[in-house]
Coordinates of C-alpha atoms and ligand atoms in Angstrom, one line a residue:
M584 CA -4.0 11.6 -23.1
S585 CA -1.4 10.1 -20.9
N586 CA 1.1 8.2 -22.4
P587 CA 0.2 5.1 -24.5
R588 CA 2.6 2.8 -23.5
V589 CA 2.2 0.9 -20.4
R590 CA 5.5 2.1 -18.2
L591 CA 5.0 1.7 -14.3
R592 CA 7.9 2.2 -12.0
F593 CA 8.5 1.2 -8.6
A594 CA 10.2 4.4 -6.7
P595 CA 11.8 3.2 -3.4
S596 CA 14.1 5.0 -1.3
P597 CA 16.8 3.5 -0.1
T598 CA 15.9 4.7 3.8
G599 CA 16.1 0.9 5.1
G600 CA 15.2 -2.6 4.2
L601 CA 11.8 -2.8 1.5
H602 CA 9.5 -4.0 3.6
M603 CA 6.1 -6.5 2.5
G604 CA 3.8 -3.3 2.0
G605 CA 6.5 -1.7 -0.8
V606 CA 7.1 -5.5 -2.0
R607 CA 2.8 -5.1 -2.5
T608 CA 2.9 -1.8 -3.7
A609 CA 5.7 -3.5 -6.4
L610 CA 4.3 -6.2 -7.4
F611 CA 0.7 -4.5 -8.1
S612 CA 2.6 -2.3 -10.5
Y613 CA 4.7 -5.4 -11.9
L614 CA 0.8 -7.2 -12.6
F615 CA -0.4 -4.1 -14.1
A616 CA 2.4 -3.6 -17.0
K617 CA 2.6 -7.4 -17.6
K618 CA -1.2 -8.0 -18.3
H619 CA -0.6 -4.5 -21.1
G620 CA 3.1 -5.7 -22.0
G621 CA 4.9 -3.1 -21.0
D622 CA 7.1 -2.0 -19.2
F623 CA 8.0 -2.1 -15.6
V624 CA 10.7 0.1 -14.1
L625 CA 13.2 0.6 -10.9
R626 CA 13.7 4.1 -9.9
I627 CA 15.7 4.5 -6.3
E628 CA 14.9 8.1 -5.0
D629 CA 18.0 9.2 -3.0
T630 CA 17.3 12.3 -3.3
D631 CA 17.4 12.9 0.4
Q632 CA 20.7 12.2 1.8
T633 CA 20.7 12.4 5.2
R634 CA 18.4 9.2 5.4
Y635 CA 20.5 7.3 2.2
V636 CA 20.8 3.6 3.9
K637 CA 23.9 2.0 3.2
G638 CA 23.3 -1.6 2.0
A639 CA 19.5 -0.7 1.2
E640 CA 19.8 -0.3 -3.0
E641 CA 20.8 -4.0 -3.4
Y642 CA 19.0 -5.3 -0.3
I643 CA 15.6 -3.9 -2.8
I644 CA 17.4 -5.4 -5.9
N645 CA 17.6 -8.5 -4.2
S646 CA 13.9 -8.5 -2.8
L647 CA 13.0 -8.5 -6.3
K648 CA 15.3 -11.0 -7.5
W649 CA 13.7 -13.4 -4.7
C650 CA 9.8 -12.3 -5.8
G651 CA 10.1 -12.8 -9.0
I652 CA 9.1 -9.3 -9.5
E653 CA 11.9 -8.1 -12.0
P654 CA 11.4 -4.8 -13.3
N655 CA 12.9 -4.6 -17.2
E656 CA 14.7 -1.6 -16.9
G657 CA 16.5 0.5 -13.8
V658 CA 18.7 -0.2 -11.2
G659 CA 20.1 -3.2 -11.6
F660 CA 18.4 -5.0 -14.0
G661 CA 20.6 -3.0 -16.9
D662 CA 19.4 -0.1 -17.3
G663 CA 17.2 1.0 -20.6
P664 CA 16.6 3.8 -22.4
Y665 CA 15.7 6.4 -19.5
A666 CA 19.4 6.0 -18.0
P667 CA 20.7 6.8 -15.4
Y668 CA 17.9 5.4 -12.9
R669 CA 19.2 6.8 -9.6
Q670 CA 18.0 10.6 -8.3
S671 CA 21.3 11.6 -7.5
E672 CA 22.9 10.5 -11.1
R673 CA 19.8 12.3 -12.9
K674 CA 20.6 15.3 -10.7
E675 CA 23.8 15.9 -12.4
L676 CA 21.4 16.6 -16.0
G677 CA 20.2 18.7 -14.9
I678 CA 16.6 18.2 -15.4
Y679 CA 14.9 18.9 -12.0
K680 CA 16.6 22.7 -11.8
K681 CA 15.5 23.2 -15.4
Y682 CA 11.7 21.7 -14.1
A683 CA 11.9 23.9 -11.0
D684 CA 12.9 27.0 -13.4
K685 CA 10.3 27.1 -14.9
L686 CA 8.3 27.0 -12.5
I687 CA 9.9 29.7 -10.4
E688 CA 9.2 32.2 -14.4
S689 CA 5.7 31.2 -15.0
G690 CA 5.7 32.3 -11.4
H691 CA 4.2 29.2 -9.5
A692 CA 7.5 28.9 -7.8
Y693 CA 9.8 31.3 -5.8
Y694 CA 12.8 31.6 -3.8
A695 CA 12.6 31.5 -0.1
F696 CA 15.4 32.5 2.3
D697 CA 14.0 32.2 5.8
T698 CA 16.4 30.2 8.2
A699 CA 15.8 27.2 10.4
E700 CA 15.2 30.2 13.0
E701 CA 12.6 32.1 10.8
L702 CA 11.3 29.0 10.0
D703 CA 11.1 27.6 13.8
E704 CA 9.3 31.4 14.7
M705 CA 7.3 30.9 12.1
R706 CA 5.7 27.9 13.4
K707 CA 5.4 28.6 17.1
R708 CA 4.2 32.3 15.8
L709 CA 1.0 30.2 14.5
E710 CA 0.8 27.6 17.5
A711 CA 0.5 30.7 19.6
A712 CA -2.0 31.8 17.4
K713 CA -4.2 28.3 17.9
V714 CA -3.6 27.5 13.9
V715 CA -4.5 23.4 13.5
A716 CA -1.7 22.9 11.4
P717 CA 0.9 25.3 10.9
Q718 CA 2.2 25.6 7.5
Y719 CA 3.5 27.5 5.1
N720 CA 1.2 28.7 3.1
A721 CA -0.5 31.5 1.1
V722 CA -1.3 33.2 4.2
S723 CA 1.8 32.7 6.6
R724 CA 4.0 34.0 3.4
Q725 CA 3.5 36.8 3.3
N726 CA 5.3 37.6 7.0
M727 CA 8.5 35.4 5.6
R728 CA 11.7 36.1 3.6
N729 CA 10.7 35.2 0.1
A730 CA 10.4 36.3 -3.9
T731 CA 6.9 36.8 -2.7
T732 CA 7.7 39.0 -0.1
L733 CA 10.8 40.9 -1.0
S734 CA 11.6 43.4 -3.8
E735 CA 12.8 42.0 -7.0
D736 CA 16.0 43.4 -7.0
E737 CA 16.0 42.6 -3.2
V738 CA 15.9 38.3 -4.8
K739 CA 18.9 39.1 -7.3
K740 CA 21.1 40.5 -4.5
L741 CA 20.2 37.6 -2.1
L742 CA 21.3 35.0 -5.1
A743 CA 24.2 36.5 -5.6
E744 CA 25.7 36.7 -2.5
G745 CA 25.0 33.3 -2.8
T746 CA 22.2 33.2 0.8
P747 CA 21.1 30.1 1.0
Y748 CA 17.7 29.4 -0.7
V749 CA 14.8 26.8 -0.7
V750 CA 12.9 27.2 -4.2
R751 CA 8.5 26.6 -3.2
L752 CA 5.5 26.1 -5.1
K753 CA 3.5 29.0 -5.1
V754 CA 0.1 27.1 -3.9
P755 CA -3.4 28.8 -4.9
R756 CA -5.3 30.3 -1.6
N757 CA -8.6 29.4 -1.8
E758 CA -9.1 26.7 -4.8
E759 CA -10.2 23.4 -5.6
I760 CA -8.3 20.7 -6.6
R761 CA -9.9 17.8 -8.5
F762 CA -7.7 14.7 -9.5
H763 CA -9.0 10.7 -10.4
D764 CA -7.5 8.2 -8.7
I765 CA -8.0 4.7 -10.3
I766 CA -9.1 3.2 -6.7
R767 CA -10.9 6.0 -5.2
G768 CA -12.7 7.6 -7.9
W769 CA -12.6 11.7 -7.7
V770 CA -10.9 13.4 -4.8
V771 CA -11.1 17.0 -4.1
V772 CA -9.1 19.2 -2.3
N773 CA -9.0 22.8 -1.1
S774 CA -5.7 24.5 -2.0
S775 CA -5.6 25.9 1.2
Q776 CA -5.5 22.8 3.0
V777 CA -1.5 22.8 0.5
D778 CA 0.9 23.9 1.6
D779 CA 3.8 25.5 -0.1
K780 CA 5.7 22.7 -0.2
V781 CA 9.7 22.9 -1.0
L782 CA 11.1 21.7 -5.2
L783 CA 14.5 22.4 -4.1
K784 CA 16.4 21.8 -1.2
S785 CA 19.6 24.2 -0.1
D786 CA 21.8 21.5 -1.3
G787 CA 20.4 22.0 -4.3
M788 CA 18.7 18.6 -4.8
P789 CA 15.1 18.2 -5.5
T790 CA 12.5 16.4 -3.3
Y791 CA 10.4 14.0 -3.9
H792 CA 7.8 15.9 -5.1
L793 CA 9.3 17.7 -7.9
A794 CA 11.2 14.7 -8.3
H795 CA 9.2 12.5 -8.7
I796 CA 7.2 14.3 -11.3
V797 CA 9.9 15.4 -13.5
D798 CA 11.5 11.6 -13.5
D799 CA 7.6 10.6 -14.1
I800 CA 7.2 12.7 -17.1
E801 CA 10.5 12.7 -18.8
M802 CA 10.5 8.4 -18.0
K803 CA 7.2 8.6 -19.8
I804 CA 5.2 6.6 -17.1
S805 CA 2.1 5.9 -17.8
H806 CA 0.3 4.9 -14.1
A807 CA 2.3 6.1 -10.9
V808 CA 1.4 3.5 -8.3
R809 CA 1.9 3.9 -4.7
G810 CA 1.1 4.0 -0.8
E811 CA -2.1 5.6 0.7
E812 CA 0.7 7.7 3.2
W813 CA 1.4 10.0 -0.6
L814 CA -2.6 11.1 -1.1
P815 CA -2.4 14.0 0.7
S816 CA 0.4 15.5 -1.1
A817 CA -1.3 14.4 -4.4
P818 CA -3.3 17.9 -5.0
A819 CA 0.4 20.0 -5.1
H820 CA 1.8 17.1 -7.0
I821 CA -1.4 17.5 -9.3
L822 CA -0.9 21.5 -9.6
I823 CA 2.4 21.2 -10.2
Y824 CA 2.0 19.0 -13.6
R825 CA -0.9 22.1 -13.7
Y826 CA 1.6 25.1 -13.7
L827 CA 4.3 22.9 -16.2
G828 CA 1.2 22.3 -18.8
L829 CA 1.3 19.0 -18.7
E830 CA -1.5 17.9 -17.0
E831 CA -2.1 15.5 -20.7
Q832 CA 1.3 13.5 -19.5
M833 CA 0.3 12.8 -15.8
P834 CA 0.5 9.7 -15.0
K835 CA -2.8 7.9 -14.0
L836 CA -2.7 7.7 -9.9
A837 CA -3.3 5.0 -7.9
H838 CA -3.1 4.9 -4.1
L839 CA -2.7 1.4 -2.5
P840 CA -4.9 0.8 0.6
L841 CA -2.9 0.5 4.0
I842 CA -2.2 -2.6 5.0
L843 CA -3.3 -3.4 8.8
K844 CA -2.2 -5.0 11.7
P845 CA -4.0 -7.8 12.6
D846 CA -6.3 -6.7 15.1
G847 CA -7.6 -4.0 12.0
N848 CA -5.9 -1.1 14.3
G849 CA -3.7 0.6 12.9
K850 CA -0.8 0.4 10.0
L851 CA 1.0 -2.4 9.9
S852 CA 4.2 -2.0 12.1
K853 CA 8.0 -3.6 11.1
R854 CA 8.4 -4.5 14.5
D855 CA 5.1 -7.0 14.3
K856 CA 5.4 -9.5 16.9
S857 CA 3.4 -12.1 15.1
G858 CA 6.3 -14.2 14.4
I859 CA 5.2 -13.6 10.6
P860 CA 8.3 -11.6 9.4
M861 CA 7.6 -8.6 8.1
F862 CA 10.4 -7.9 5.1
P863 CA 11.4 -10.3 2.3
L864 CA 14.9 -10.8 3.0
N865 CA 16.3 -11.2 6.1
W866 CA 17.2 -7.5 7.4
F867 CA 19.9 -5.8 9.7
D868 CA 19.1 -2.2 10.7
E869 CA 22.9 -0.4 11.0
R870 CA 21.5 2.7 12.8
T871 CA 19.4 1.1 15.5
N872 CA 20.7 -2.0 16.0
E873 CA 17.8 -4.1 14.8
S874 CA 17.4 -7.7 13.0
Y875 CA 14.5 -8.7 11.1
V876 CA 14.1 -12.1 9.5
G877 CA 13.1 -12.4 6.1
Y878 CA 10.4 -14.2 4.6
R879 CA 13.0 -16.6 2.8
E880 CA 14.7 -17.2 5.3
H881 CA 12.1 -17.9 7.5
G882 CA 10.8 -20.8 4.9
F883 CA 8.4 -19.0 3.1
F884 CA 8.3 -20.3 -1.4
P885 CA 8.5 -16.7 -3.0
E886 CA 5.1 -17.9 -4.9
A887 CA 3.4 -18.0 -1.7
F888 CA 4.6 -15.0 -0.3
I889 CA 3.3 -13.1 -3.8
N890 CA 0.3 -14.9 -4.0
M891 CA -0.2 -13.6 -0.3
L892 CA 0.2 -9.7 -0.8
A893 CA -1.6 -10.0 -4.2
M894 CA -4.6 -11.0 -1.6
L895 CA -3.9 -8.1 0.5
G896 CA -6.1 -5.7 -0.9
W897 CA -7.2 -6.9 -4.3
N898 CA -9.9 -10.1 -5.5
A899 CA -10.1 -11.6 -8.5
G900 CA -14.4 -11.3 -7.6
N901 CA -15.1 -14.6 -6.3
N902 CA -13.6 -17.2 -3.3
Q903 CA -10.4 -18.5 -5.2
E904 CA -7.2 -17.1 -3.1
I905 CA -4.7 -19.3 -4.8
Y906 CA -2.7 -18.3 -8.2
S907 CA -0.3 -18.8 -9.6
K908 CA 2.3 -15.5 -10.9
E909 CA 1.0 -16.1 -14.2
E910 CA -2.8 -15.7 -13.2
L911 CA -2.3 -13.0 -11.3
I912 CA -1.2 -11.2 -14.5
N913 CA -4.4 -12.1 -16.7
L914 CA -6.4 -11.1 -13.7
F915 CA -5.0 -8.0 -12.7
S916 CA -6.7 -4.9 -12.4
F917 CA -6.8 -1.5 -10.1
E918 CA -10.3 -1.3 -9.9
R919 CA -10.7 -4.8 -8.2
V920 CA -8.0 -2.9 -5.7
N921 CA -10.1 -2.2 -2.5
K922 CA -10.2 1.0 -1.0
A923 CA -10.9 0.0 2.4
G924 CA -7.0 -0.9 4.6
A925 CA -6.4 -4.5 4.2
K926 CA -5.8 -6.8 6.9
F927 CA -2.3 -8.7 7.6
D928 CA -3.3 -12.5 8.6
P929 CA -0.6 -14.3 10.4
E930 CA -2.0 -17.7 10.1
K931 CA -3.5 -17.1 6.9
T932 CA 0.1 -16.2 5.5
K933 CA 1.1 -19.3 6.7
W934 CA -2.0 -21.4 5.1
F935 CA -0.3 -19.5 1.7
N936 CA 3.1 -21.4 2.0
Q937 CA 1.4 -24.4 3.0
Q938 CA -1.0 -24.8 0.3
Y939 CA 2.5 -24.2 -2.1
L940 CA 4.5 -27.0 0.2
R941 CA 1.2 -28.9 -0.9
K942 CA 1.6 -28.7 -4.5
K943 CA 5.2 -29.0 -4.8
S944 CA 5.9 -33.0 -5.5
D945 CA 7.5 -35.2 -3.1
E946 CA 11.0 -35.3 -5.4
E947 CA 11.3 -31.1 -5.5
L948 CA 10.5 -31.1 -1.1
A949 CA 13.5 -33.3 -1.0
E950 CA 15.5 -31.0 -3.1
L951 CA 15.0 -28.8 -0.4
F952 CA 15.3 -31.0 2.7
M953 CA 18.4 -33.1 1.0
P954 CA 20.7 -29.9 2.7
V955 CA 18.9 -30.3 5.9
L956 CA 19.8 -34.0 6.3
K957 CA 23.4 -33.4 5.8
E958 CA 23.9 -31.1 8.3
H959 CA 22.8 -33.5 10.5
N960 CA 25.3 -35.9 9.2
I961 CA 22.3 -38.3 7.6
T962 CA 22.5 -39.9 4.6
V963 CA 19.1 -41.9 3.0
D964 CA 18.2 -42.9 -0.4
K965 CA 16.6 -40.6 -2.4
K966 CA 14.0 -42.9 -2.5
F967 CA 13.7 -42.6 1.4
A968 CA 13.8 -38.7 1.1
I969 CA 10.8 -38.7 -0.8
G970 CA 8.9 -40.8 0.6
F971 CA 9.7 -39.1 3.9
C972 CA 8.5 -35.7 2.5
K973 CA 5.3 -37.2 1.1
L974 CA 4.4 -38.2 4.2
I975 CA 5.0 -36.1 6.5
K976 CA 4.2 -32.9 4.3
E977 CA 0.7 -32.8 5.4
K978 CA 2.2 -32.3 8.7
A979 CA 3.8 -29.1 7.8
H980 CA 3.6 -25.0 6.8
F981 CA 7.3 -25.2 6.0
V982 CA 10.4 -27.6 4.8
N983 CA 12.4 -25.9 7.9
E984 CA 10.0 -28.0 9.9
F985 CA 10.2 -31.3 8.7
W986 CA 13.2 -32.0 10.3
N987 CA 11.5 -31.4 13.8
L988 CA 8.2 -33.1 12.5
G989 CA 9.9 -36.2 11.6
S990 CA 13.5 -36.9 12.5
F991 CA 12.6 -40.0 14.0
F992 CA 11.8 -41.1 10.2
F993 CA 16.1 -41.1 10.4
I994 CA 16.8 -41.8 14.5
A995 CA 15.4 -44.7 15.9
P996 CA 13.8 -43.5 19.0
T997 CA 15.9 -44.7 22.0
T998 CA 13.4 -42.5 24.7
Y999 CA 9.7 -42.9 24.5
D1000 CA 6.5 -40.8 25.3
N1001 CA 6.1 -41.2 28.3
E1002 CA 2.3 -39.9 29.1
V1003 CA 1.3 -42.0 26.4
L1004 CA 3.0 -44.9 28.5
K1005 CA 1.7 -43.8 31.5
K1006 CA -1.4 -43.7 29.6
R1007 CA -1.5 -47.0 27.5
L1008 CA 1.2 -49.6 28.5
N1009 CA 0.1 -52.7 30.0
P1010 CA 1.0 -55.9 30.7
Q1011 CA -2.1 -56.6 28.3
T1012 CA -0.4 -53.4 25.7
L1013 CA 2.6 -55.2 25.9
S1014 CA 1.7 -58.3 24.6
Y1015 CA -0.3 -57.0 21.8
V1016 CA 2.7 -55.5 20.5
K1017 CA 5.0 -58.0 21.1
E1018 CA 2.4 -59.9 19.1
V1019 CA 2.5 -57.5 16.3
K1020 CA 6.3 -58.1 15.7
T1021 CA 5.5 -61.6 15.6
A1022 CA 2.9 -61.5 12.8
F1023 CA 4.4 -58.4 10.7
N1024 CA 8.0 -61.0 11.0
A1025 CA 5.4 -63.3 8.9
I1026 CA 5.1 -60.7 6.7
Q1027 CA 6.5 -61.1 2.7
N1028 CA 5.6 -58.1 1.3
F1029 CA 5.7 -55.2 4.0
T1030 CA 3.8 -53.1 2.6
A1031 CA 1.1 -50.5 4.5
L1032 CA -2.0 -52.8 3.7
E1033 CA -0.4 -55.9 5.0
T1034 CA 0.5 -54.6 7.7
E1035 CA -2.0 -53.0 8.4
Q1036 CA -4.1 -55.7 8.1
A1037 CA -1.4 -57.5 10.5
F1038 CA -2.2 -55.1 13.2
K1039 CA -6.1 -55.8 12.8
A1040 CA -5.7 -59.4 13.0
V1041 CA -4.5 -59.6 16.1
S1042 CA -6.5 -57.6 17.3
E1043 CA -9.3 -60.1 16.9
K1044 CA -6.9 -62.4 18.0
L1045 CA -6.4 -60.6 21.2
T1046 CA -10.5 -59.4 21.5
I1047 CA -8.4 -55.9 22.4
P1048 CA -9.6 -53.3 20.4
T1049 CA -7.3 -51.5 18.0
G1050 CA -7.9 -48.0 19.7
Q1051 CA -6.4 -49.1 23.2
V1052 CA -3.5 -49.9 21.5
M1053 CA -2.7 -48.1 18.1
Q1054 CA -1.0 -44.5 20.6
L1055 CA 1.3 -47.1 22.0
F1056 CA 2.2 -48.9 19.2
R1057 CA 3.4 -45.0 17.0
V1058 CA 5.4 -44.0 20.0
A1059 CA 7.6 -47.9 20.0
I1060 CA 7.9 -47.0 16.4
T1061 CA 8.6 -43.2 16.3
G1062 CA 9.4 -42.1 19.9
V1063 CA 6.2 -40.0 20.2
G1064 CA 2.1 -39.8 20.5
G1065 CA 1.7 -38.0 17.1
G1066 CA 2.9 -37.7 13.6
P1067 CA 2.3 -39.1 9.6
A1068 CA 0.0 -42.4 8.4
L1069 CA 1.6 -45.1 10.1
F1070 CA 1.5 -47.7 8.6
E1071 CA 2.6 -46.1 4.8
M1072 CA 5.9 -45.2 7.6
L1073 CA 6.2 -49.3 8.7
E1074 CA 6.5 -49.1 4.2
L1075 CA 9.5 -46.7 3.8
F1076 CA 10.7 -48.2 6.8
G1077 CA 10.9 -51.5 5.6
K1078 CA 10.6 -55.1 7.4
E1079 CA 14.0 -54.6 8.9
D1080 CA 14.0 -51.6 10.8
S1081 CA 10.3 -51.5 11.4
L1082 CA 11.3 -54.9 13.4
K1083 CA 14.6 -53.6 14.9
R1084 CA 12.5 -50.5 16.7
L1085 CA 9.5 -53.4 17.3
D1086 CA 13.0 -54.9 19.1
N1087 CA 14.5 -52.2 21.0
A1088 CA 10.8 -50.3 22.0
I1089 CA 9.6 -54.1 23.4
A1090 CA 13.3 -54.3 25.2
Y1091 CA 13.0 -50.6 26.7
F1092 CA 8.8 -51.2 27.5
E1093 CA 10.0 -54.4 29.4
K1094 CA 11.9 -52.6 32.0
Q1095 CA 9.1 -50.5 32.8
G1096 CA 7.0 -52.8 33.9
Ligands
LIG234 N1 10.2 7.2 -3.2 C1 8.6 7.4 -2.7 C2 9.0 6.3 -1.9 O1 9.6 5.8 -1.5 C3 7.9 6.8 -3.6 C4 6.8 7.3 -4.0 C5 5.9 7.1 -5.1 O2 6.5 5.9 -5.7 O3 6.0 8.3 -5.9 O4 7.8 5.8 -1.4

């Protein structure tokens, strides 16, 4: 039996910005943990000092916070009963060495003293012998400098002299390794495909393979969820659990499908050019001088982002696509995660944000939009801003598009779409616009309904179909040919402003004649 209490961990390595695939791994683990009233732990796997990137850990923490996928235990989240949660600090506890020693004692791991040159020669030798995947294994280890080929005394001597060594897992030559994955079912691999993985490096640091197992055991993790790229390593991990006599405590495994490029050809790249971010927050890679825009900065709502991520590889078995976090928690299961890769769809991603935009109240949107107005030195009363949001949100995917889509709400036009004027402006339509102005002047209660009726009455009076003048009239009011519902806008602008806009337009139109 694995651990009765549901405890899942997200265990990123701080080697760069956390991309959206990593966020999805965290999300699925979080949803499952919450669904079962369990724990969600953040562990930082920083044993590879050569790949350590400054700022990456903070980025991971901030990303999880922004997404609302908050661990209840771990680095940046107040620690917990299994502290510390950084592997570099856990090394000081001596636990990794203890487990490695146990494997050495039982004959399932061994010291290897090969230098980088010797390893290189081995690879060349195997390549020359046309070995398809050259690796350090049950066969090749026999020609190397390690505790399986050297005498006990020689090994002792080398160790006493301080010769650099690694500890390797002793993988048997031809054995079937079977394990169960919640998403994939039973997986069977022959041990000849598994190499003698390094468990402890020459700097004394454990590798990922050893460290995550020790920590999953020590932290009483019940389910280990990770990306599909780790599936090939899983057989070696199974052997480690087995050799430690810990198979019973082994977490259940779930390897998540890849996120694929929009065309389905290969893994989604962090350099994807669809215009939709690949990272939750802005990320600057100091090593390559590349910057990446984040979902947050692009204008996505975190709820939309995680909803979209949840649908990348999971479904509840129906056509519903919009789920609150609470609904996801209630419905989530690994059994309903697809085995096949999930195609990333940039348009759909925007669509998710649009759905959440439309769900927000106009008051909330106005609150979000106010800072933009301030940037443009515009002061309007709250009611106007709310009315604006109500009309403009139908046209947008993001709040940050509001200004470009509707700046004419706040600044009356001084230029007018020339294409529309060329097509629609003539003495007849000009007289229509003038008539409308007169009719508007007479309206007491300047509502959308009243203005629309007045507009139609003029059409009847002059026997000019509304279709011939509608777009020109819109241009007169806004300067541009498209936009939100026209008469609703007029109601929001009010009589005085609407008439002023018409005056300006008429003066401009007359000059065109
Ligand atoms: N540190 C590994 C990574 O960043 C974690 C893999 C796992 O969850 O076991 O991918």
